[in-house]
PDB file of C-alpha atoms in Angstrom:
ATOM      1  CA  GLU A1239      30.670  37.827  11.267  1.00  0.00           C
ATOM      2  CA  THR A1240      29.468  34.325  10.796  1.00  0.00           C
ATOM      3  CA  GLY A1241      26.373  32.713   9.352  1.00  0.00           C
ATOM      4  CA  VAL A1242      23.637  34.888   7.934  1.00  0.00           C
ATOM      5  CA  THR A1243      23.171  38.451   9.120  1.00  0.00           C
ATOM      6  CA  GLN A1244      20.255  40.776   8.529  1.00  0.00           C
ATOM      7  CA  THR A1245      19.850  44.495   9.093  1.00  0.00           C
ATOM      8  CA  PRO A1246      17.950  46.205  10.469  1.00  0.00           C
ATOM      9  CA  ARG A1247      16.461  43.877  13.057  1.00  0.00           C
ATOM     10  CA  HIS A1248      13.432  46.105  13.511  1.00  0.00           C
ATOM     11  CA  LEU A1249      11.902  48.610  11.126  1.00  0.00           C
ATOM     12  CA  VAL A1250       8.874  50.844  11.416  1.00  0.00           C
ATOM     13  CA  MET A1251       7.879  52.658   8.259  1.00  0.00           C
ATOM     14  CA  GLY A1252       5.000  54.654   6.942  1.00  0.00           C
ATOM     15  CA  MET A1253       3.104  53.630   3.868  1.00  0.00           C
ATOM     16  CA  THR A1254       4.817  56.255   1.744  1.00  0.00           C
ATOM     17  CA  ASN A1255       8.372  55.528   2.850  1.00  0.00           C
ATOM     18  CA  LYS A1256      11.083  53.719   0.952  1.00  0.00           C
ATOM     19  CA  LYS A1257      13.409  51.466   2.869  1.00  0.00           C
ATOM     20  CA  SER A1258      15.679  48.503   2.227  1.00  0.00           C
ATOM     21  CA  LEU A1259      16.400  45.306   4.086  1.00  0.00           C
ATOM     22  CA  LYS A1260      19.873  43.862   3.858  1.00  0.00           C
ATOM     23  CA  CYS A1261      21.068  40.279   4.142  1.00  0.00           C
ATOM     24  CA  GLU A1262      24.613  38.992   4.053  1.00  0.00           C
ATOM     25  CA  GLN A1263      25.797  35.411   4.236  1.00  0.00           C
ATOM     26  CA  HIS A1264      29.281  34.299   5.269  1.00  0.00           C
ATOM     27  CA  LEU A1265      28.824  30.605   4.481  1.00  0.00           C
ATOM     28  CA  GLY A1266      30.091  30.477   0.913  1.00  0.00           C
ATOM     29  CA  HIS A1267      26.616  29.645  -0.363  1.00  0.00           C
ATOM     30  CA  ASN A1268      25.396  30.513  -3.840  1.00  0.00           C
ATOM     31  CA  ALA A1269      21.629  30.575  -3.380  1.00  0.00           C
ATOM     32  CA  MET A1270      19.730  33.129  -1.313  1.00  0.00           C
ATOM     33  CA  TYR A1271      16.083  33.407  -0.323  1.00  0.00           C
ATOM     34  CA  TRP A1272      13.591  35.908   1.059  1.00  0.00           C
ATOM     35  CA  TYR A1273      10.718  34.620   3.174  1.00  0.00           C
ATOM     36  CA  LYS A1274       7.797  36.407   4.757  1.00  0.00           C
ATOM     37  CA  GLN A1275       6.411  35.131   8.047  1.00  0.00           C
ATOM     38  CA  SER A1276       3.135  36.609   9.217  1.00  0.00           C
ATOM     39  CA  ALA A1277       1.368  35.740  12.442  1.00  0.00           C
ATOM     40  CA  LYS A1278      -0.748  32.597  12.171  1.00  0.00           C
ATOM     41  CA  LYS A1279       0.345  31.988   8.575  1.00  0.00           C
ATOM     42  CA  PRO A1280       2.825  29.544   7.059  1.00  0.00           C
ATOM     43  CA  LEU A1281       6.235  30.616   5.898  1.00  0.00           C
ATOM     44  CA  GLU A1282       5.916  32.238   2.486  1.00  0.00           C
ATOM     45  CA  LEU A1283       8.794  31.997   0.048  1.00  0.00           C
ATOM     46  CA  MET A1284       9.058  35.312  -1.797  1.00  0.00           C
ATOM     47  CA  PHE A1285      12.173  35.199  -3.955  1.00  0.00           C
ATOM     48  CA  VAL A1286      15.027  32.840  -4.759  1.00  0.00           C
ATOM     49  CA  TYR A1287      18.370  33.854  -6.229  1.00  0.00           C
ATOM     50  CA  ASN A1288      20.908  31.428  -7.558  1.00  0.00           C
ATOM     51  CA  PHE A1289      24.350  32.754  -8.511  1.00  0.00           C
ATOM     52  CA  LYS A1290      22.831  36.264  -8.508  1.00  0.00           C
ATOM     53  CA  GLU A1291      20.054  35.296 -10.925  1.00  0.00           C
ATOM     54  CA  GLN A1292      16.469  35.367  -9.759  1.00  0.00           C
ATOM     55  CA  THR A1293      15.035  31.893 -10.196  1.00  0.00           C
ATOM     56  CA  GLU A1294      11.763  32.293  -8.376  1.00  0.00           C
ATOM     57  CA  ASN A1295       9.271  35.033  -7.720  1.00  0.00           C
ATOM     58  CA  ASN A1296       6.176  33.770  -5.981  1.00  0.00           C
ATOM     59  CA  SER A1297       3.762  36.385  -7.309  1.00  0.00           C
ATOM     60  CA  VAL A1298       5.093  38.972  -4.923  1.00  0.00           C
ATOM     61  CA  PRO A1299       3.648  42.496  -5.337  1.00  0.00           C
ATOM     62  CA  SER A1300       5.906  44.949  -7.105  1.00  0.00           C
ATOM     63  CA  ARG A1301       6.173  47.094  -3.980  1.00  0.00           C
ATOM     64  CA  PHE A1302       8.775  44.496  -2.943  1.00  0.00           C
ATOM     65  CA  SER A1303      11.852  44.673  -5.137  1.00  0.00           C
ATOM     66  CA  PRO A1304      14.749  42.278  -4.546  1.00  0.00           C
ATOM     67  CA  GLU A1305      18.344  42.857  -5.526  1.00  0.00           C
ATOM     68  CA  CYS A1306      21.226  40.401  -5.434  1.00  0.00           C
ATOM     69  CA  PRO A1307      24.503  42.075  -6.460  1.00  0.00           C
ATOM     70  CA  ASN A1308      26.581  38.999  -5.631  1.00  0.00           C
ATOM     71  CA  SER A1309      26.189  35.579  -4.020  1.00  0.00           C
ATOM     72  CA  SER A1310      26.836  36.984  -0.552  1.00  0.00           C
ATOM     73  CA  HIS A1311      24.430  39.906  -0.458  1.00  0.00           C
ATOM     74  CA  LEU A1312      20.707  40.182  -0.876  1.00  0.00           C
ATOM     75  CA  PHE A1313      18.502  43.231  -0.527  1.00  0.00           C
ATOM     76  CA  LEU A1314      14.780  43.744  -0.363  1.00  0.00           C
ATOM     77  CA  HIS A1315      13.716  47.231  -1.374  1.00  0.00           C
ATOM     78  CA  LEU A1316      10.395  48.342   0.029  1.00  0.00           C
ATOM     79  CA  HIS A1317       8.138  51.144  -1.182  1.00  0.00           C
ATOM     80  CA  THR A1318       4.521  52.169  -0.665  1.00  0.00           C
ATOM     81  CA  LEU A1319       3.844  49.222   1.586  1.00  0.00           C
ATOM     82  CA  GLN A1320       0.513  48.333   3.115  1.00  0.00           C
ATOM     83  CA  PRO A1321      -0.225  47.560   6.764  1.00  0.00           C
ATOM     84  CA  GLU A1322      -0.748  43.893   5.850  1.00  0.00           C
ATOM     85  CA  ASP A1323       2.912  43.772   4.826  1.00  0.00           C
ATOM     86  CA  SER A1324       3.851  43.973   8.492  1.00  0.00           C
ATOM     87  CA  ALA A1325       5.645  40.702   9.229  1.00  0.00           C
ATOM     88  CA  LEU A1326       8.957  39.062   9.996  1.00  0.00           C
ATOM     89  CA  TYR A1327      11.143  38.974   6.877  1.00  0.00           C
ATOM     90  CA  LEU A1328      13.659  36.187   6.898  1.00  0.00           C
ATOM     91  CA  CYS A1329      16.668  35.761   4.676  1.00  0.00           C
ATOM     92  CA  ALA A1330      18.231  32.352   4.096  1.00  0.00           C
ATOM     93  CA  SER A1331      21.058  30.897   2.060  1.00  0.00           C
ATOM     94  CA  SER A1332      22.091  27.469   0.835  1.00  0.00           C
ATOM     95  CA  PHE A1333      24.347  25.719  -1.617  1.00  0.00           C
ATOM     96  CA  ASP A1334      22.759  25.287  -4.992  1.00  0.00           C
ATOM     97  CA  ARG A1335      22.693  21.516  -4.796  1.00  0.00           C
ATOM     98  CA  VAL A1336      20.660  18.957  -2.942  1.00  0.00           C
ATOM     99  CA  PRO A1337      19.531  18.901  -0.300  1.00  0.00           C
ATOM    100  CA  TYR A1338      19.183  22.705  -0.407  1.00  0.00           C
ATOM    101  CA  GLU A1339      19.645  22.885   3.338  1.00  0.00           C
ATOM    102  CA  GLN A1340      18.919  26.487   4.240  1.00  0.00           C
ATOM    103  CA  TYR A1341      20.480  28.611   6.945  1.00  0.00           C
ATOM    104  CA  PHE A1342      18.560  31.602   8.192  1.00  0.00           C
ATOM    105  CA  GLY A1343      19.303  35.065   9.454  1.00  0.00           C
ATOM    106  CA  PRO A1344      17.613  36.500  12.546  1.00  0.00           C
ATOM    107  CA  GLY A1345      14.999  38.313  10.509  1.00  0.00           C
ATOM    108  CA  THR A1346      13.762  41.880  10.245  1.00  0.00           C
ATOM    109  CA  ARG A1347      10.575  42.654  12.130  1.00  0.00           C
ATOM    110  CA  LEU A1348       8.749  45.132   9.881  1.00  0.00           C
ATOM    111  CA  THR A1349       5.835  47.255  10.998  1.00  0.00           C
ATOM    112  CA  VAL A1350       4.000  49.371   8.446  1.00  0.00           C
ATOM    113  CA  THR A1351       1.991  52.210   9.946  1.00  0.00           C
TER     114      THR A1351
ATOM    115  CA  ALA B 747       1.868  16.803  -4.687  1.00  0.00           C
ATOM    116  CA  GLN B 748       4.396  17.548  -1.980  1.00  0.00           C
ATOM    117  CA  LYS B 749       3.019  18.392   1.399  1.00  0.00           C
ATOM    118  CA  VAL B 750       4.156  18.505   4.999  1.00  0.00           C
ATOM    119  CA  THR B 751       1.634  18.217   7.806  1.00  0.00           C
ATOM    120  CA  GLN B 752       2.300  19.082  11.407  1.00  0.00           C
ATOM    121  CA  ALA B 753      -1.027  18.297  12.983  1.00  0.00           C
ATOM    122  CA  GLN B 754      -0.129  19.635  16.412  1.00  0.00           C
ATOM    123  CA  THR B 755      -0.515  23.399  16.405  1.00  0.00           C
ATOM    124  CA  GLU B 756       0.415  23.956  20.040  1.00  0.00           C
ATOM    125  CA  ILE B 757       1.782  21.718  22.749  1.00  0.00           C
ATOM    126  CA  SER B 758       2.272  22.631  26.378  1.00  0.00           C
ATOM    127  CA  VAL B 759       4.308  20.473  28.746  1.00  0.00           C
ATOM    128  CA  VAL B 760       5.883  20.782  32.139  1.00  0.00           C
ATOM    129  CA  GLU B 761       9.646  20.795  32.384  1.00  0.00           C
ATOM    130  CA  LYS B 762      11.282  17.343  32.362  1.00  0.00           C
ATOM    131  CA  GLU B 763       8.423  15.765  30.452  1.00  0.00           C
ATOM    132  CA  ASP B 764       9.177  14.025  27.174  1.00  0.00           C
ATOM    133  CA  VAL B 765       7.393  15.433  24.142  1.00  0.00           C
ATOM    134  CA  THR B 766       7.031  14.216  20.559  1.00  0.00           C
ATOM    135  CA  LEU B 767       6.347  16.517  17.650  1.00  0.00           C
ATOM    136  CA  ASP B 768       4.722  14.840  14.671  1.00  0.00           C
ATOM    137  CA  CYS B 769       5.536  15.387  11.018  1.00  0.00           C
ATOM    138  CA  VAL B 770       3.843  13.588   8.141  1.00  0.00           C
ATOM    139  CA  TYR B 771       4.892  14.228   4.568  1.00  0.00           C
ATOM    140  CA  GLU B 772       3.673  13.477   1.068  1.00  0.00           C
ATOM    141  CA  THR B 773       5.870  13.164  -1.984  1.00  0.00           C
ATOM    142  CA  ARG B 774       5.809  11.325  -5.272  1.00  0.00           C
ATOM    143  CA  ASP B 775       9.530  10.786  -5.262  1.00  0.00           C
ATOM    144  CA  THR B 776      11.853   8.137  -3.961  1.00  0.00           C
ATOM    145  CA  THR B 777      14.662  10.626  -3.353  1.00  0.00           C
ATOM    146  CA  TYR B 778      13.904  13.410  -0.947  1.00  0.00           C
ATOM    147  CA  TYR B 779      15.184  15.134   2.164  1.00  0.00           C
ATOM    148  CA  LEU B 780      13.516  15.993   5.423  1.00  0.00           C
ATOM    149  CA  PHE B 781      14.462  18.705   7.869  1.00  0.00           C
ATOM    150  CA  TRP B 782      13.606  20.021  11.303  1.00  0.00           C
ATOM    151  CA  TYR B 783      14.122  23.641  12.254  1.00  0.00           C
ATOM    152  CA  LYS B 784      13.637  25.421  15.562  1.00  0.00           C
ATOM    153  CA  GLN B 785      12.395  29.019  15.796  1.00  0.00           C
ATOM    154  CA  PRO B 786      12.878  30.470  19.290  1.00  0.00           C
ATOM    155  CA  PRO B 787      11.148  33.723  20.274  1.00  0.00           C
ATOM    156  CA  SER B 788      14.097  35.682  18.858  1.00  0.00           C
ATOM    157  CA  GLY B 789      12.851  34.741  15.387  1.00  0.00           C
ATOM    158  CA  GLU B 790      15.791  33.044  13.710  1.00  0.00           C
ATOM    159  CA  LEU B 791      15.123  29.595  12.278  1.00  0.00           C
ATOM    160  CA  VAL B 792      17.817  27.240  13.482  1.00  0.00           C
ATOM    161  CA  PHE B 793      18.629  24.121  11.489  1.00  0.00           C
ATOM    162  CA  LEU B 794      18.419  20.986  13.641  1.00  0.00           C
ATOM    163  CA  ILE B 795      18.674  17.966  11.377  1.00  0.00           C
ATOM    164  CA  ARG B 796      18.531  16.685   7.813  1.00  0.00           C
ATOM    165  CA  ARG B 797      17.593  13.159   6.825  1.00  0.00           C
ATOM    166  CA  ASN B 798      17.640  11.701   3.313  1.00  0.00           C
ATOM    167  CA  SER B 799      15.090   9.193   2.126  1.00  0.00           C
ATOM    168  CA  PHE B 800      17.619   6.365   1.902  1.00  0.00           C
ATOM    169  CA  ASP B 801      18.682   6.596   5.506  1.00  0.00           C
ATOM    170  CA  GLU B 802      16.039   5.305   7.881  1.00  0.00           C
ATOM    171  CA  GLN B 803      18.282   5.097  10.886  1.00  0.00           C
ATOM    172  CA  ASN B 804      16.975   6.995  13.830  1.00  0.00           C
ATOM    173  CA  GLU B 805      19.135   9.815  15.079  1.00  0.00           C
ATOM    174  CA  ILE B 806      19.886  10.919  18.602  1.00  0.00           C
ATOM    175  CA  SER B 807      21.599  14.131  19.576  1.00  0.00           C
ATOM    176  CA  GLY B 808      21.638  14.725  23.283  1.00  0.00           C
ATOM    177  CA  ARG B 809      18.039  15.136  24.427  1.00  0.00           C
ATOM    178  CA  TYR B 810      16.789  15.255  20.841  1.00  0.00           C
ATOM    179  CA  SER B 811      15.896  12.207  18.771  1.00  0.00           C
ATOM    180  CA  TRP B 812      14.272  11.702  15.427  1.00  0.00           C
ATOM    181  CA  ASN B 813      12.243   8.741  14.182  1.00  0.00           C
ATOM    182  CA  PHE B 814      12.033   8.426  10.396  1.00  0.00           C
ATOM    183  CA  GLN B 815       9.529   5.866   9.130  1.00  0.00           C
ATOM    184  CA  LYS B 816       9.033   5.659   5.385  1.00  0.00           C
ATOM    185  CA  SER B 817       6.214   3.155   5.783  1.00  0.00           C
ATOM    186  CA  THR B 818       4.090   5.810   7.454  1.00  0.00           C
ATOM    187  CA  SER B 819       5.716   8.828   5.759  1.00  0.00           C
ATOM    188  CA  SER B 820       6.575  10.279   9.124  1.00  0.00           C
ATOM    189  CA  PHE B 821       9.593  12.035  10.583  1.00  0.00           C
ATOM    190  CA  ASN B 822       8.822  12.633  14.232  1.00  0.00           C
ATOM    191  CA  PHE B 823      10.919  14.588  16.682  1.00  0.00           C
ATOM    192  CA  THR B 824      11.172  13.762  20.379  1.00  0.00           C
ATOM    193  CA  ILE B 825      12.610  15.944  23.104  1.00  0.00           C
ATOM    194  CA  THR B 826      13.494  14.006  26.213  1.00  0.00           C
ATOM    195  CA  ALA B 827      13.405  15.706  29.611  1.00  0.00           C
ATOM    196  CA  SER B 828      12.235  18.974  28.112  1.00  0.00           C
ATOM    197  CA  GLN B 829      13.584  22.283  29.368  1.00  0.00           C
ATOM    198  CA  VAL B 830      12.224  25.821  29.314  1.00  0.00           C
ATOM    199  CA  VAL B 831      14.839  26.705  26.666  1.00  0.00           C
ATOM    200  CA  ASP B 832      13.154  24.218  24.338  1.00  0.00           C
ATOM    201  CA  SER B 833      10.155  26.543  24.092  1.00  0.00           C
ATOM    202  CA  ALA B 834       9.952  27.501  20.435  1.00  0.00           C
ATOM    203  CA  VAL B 835       8.109  26.862  17.208  1.00  0.00           C
ATOM    204  CA  TYR B 836       9.386  23.758  15.450  1.00  0.00           C
ATOM    205  CA  PHE B 837       9.091  23.343  11.695  1.00  0.00           C
ATOM    206  CA  CYS B 838       9.365  20.230   9.587  1.00  0.00           C
ATOM    207  CA  ALA B 839      10.271  20.655   5.907  1.00  0.00           C
ATOM    208  CA  LEU B 840      10.762  18.576   2.749  1.00  0.00           C
ATOM    209  CA  SER B 841      12.874  19.009  -0.357  1.00  0.00           C
ATOM    210  CA  GLU B 842      13.087  16.814  -3.423  1.00  0.00           C
ATOM    211  CA  ALA B 843      15.893  15.767  -5.735  1.00  0.00           C
ATOM    212  CA  PRO B 844      16.578  18.346  -8.473  1.00  0.00           C
ATOM    213  CA  GLN B 845      15.546  16.133 -11.368  1.00  0.00           C
ATOM    214  CA  ASN B 846      12.085  16.216  -9.901  1.00  0.00           C
ATOM    215  CA  ALA B 847      12.167  19.699  -8.512  1.00  0.00           C
ATOM    216  CA  GLY B 848      13.488  21.177 -11.740  1.00  0.00           C
ATOM    217  CA  ASN B 849      14.865  24.577 -10.905  1.00  0.00           C
ATOM    218  CA  ASN B 850      12.704  24.640  -7.865  1.00  0.00           C
ATOM    219  CA  ARG B 851      14.875  24.881  -4.799  1.00  0.00           C
ATOM    220  CA  LYS B 852      11.999  25.296  -2.443  1.00  0.00           C
ATOM    221  CA  LEU B 853      11.614  23.642   0.852  1.00  0.00           C
ATOM    222  CA  ILE B 854       8.033  22.588   1.492  1.00  0.00           C
ATOM    223  CA  TRP B 855       7.244  23.701   5.010  1.00  0.00           C
ATOM    224  CA  GLY B 856       4.819  22.493   7.610  1.00  0.00           C
ATOM    225  CA  LEU B 857       2.845  25.067   9.562  1.00  0.00           C
ATOM    226  CA  GLY B 858       4.935  24.523  12.664  1.00  0.00           C
ATOM    227  CA  THR B 859       4.233  23.290  16.179  1.00  0.00           C
ATOM    228  CA  SER B 860       4.489  25.794  18.990  1.00  0.00           C
ATOM    229  CA  LEU B 861       5.988  24.112  22.039  1.00  0.00           C
ATOM    230  CA  ALA B 862       5.709  25.727  25.458  1.00  0.00           C
ATOM    231  CA  VAL B 863       7.737  24.156  28.236  1.00  0.00           C
ATOM    232  CA  ASN B 864       6.603  25.454  31.595  1.00  0.00           C
ATOM    233  CA  PRO B 865       8.711  25.402  34.746  1.00  0.00           C
TER     234      PRO B 865
END
């Protein structure tokens, strides 16, 4: 595998389900990011991890719970989501130094029913 | 405040036309970096180019070229002889030097320009 991978690519879940999104980077980076991309809205940065430590949480609801066990893996645990959480969730990674050039995975298309 | 503006929401061209995507940025800092990313229908954002604030040379890569002008705070992207495969959403983004960004490793994103190249 190369670059940034994300699984699953598509996910349909009910509002009471619990699921997890997985991201893995093979670039030797030490910072990882979760973004949310909704239709007709700008990219929203959700979380930033640097060397496994969370350095940013952009007021994301607690129904989204990130986990970063090491610099190569990032998870987003989902529970009791709302229909408005349906979106494309993108993972990215970068080195933790300027210019913070980010490389993205293909995204997980999430639909909450 | 940092800001990136992509005034063109949607552009539609016919194949082989040249097209320029505009990006205007705002920053208080003298050291910063600008990026262009491409998002095809598959969803993945693909890195295209990075430019730092001290390098105003224009860049050409095949049919793609970038015009960085600090005087107008613009970093425009031109596709020459466009092709259907160029159809995508294109994002411009800005990041600042860490002494100004603190621990903030964010990229400041524009809203994107959706380019449709029709056969």
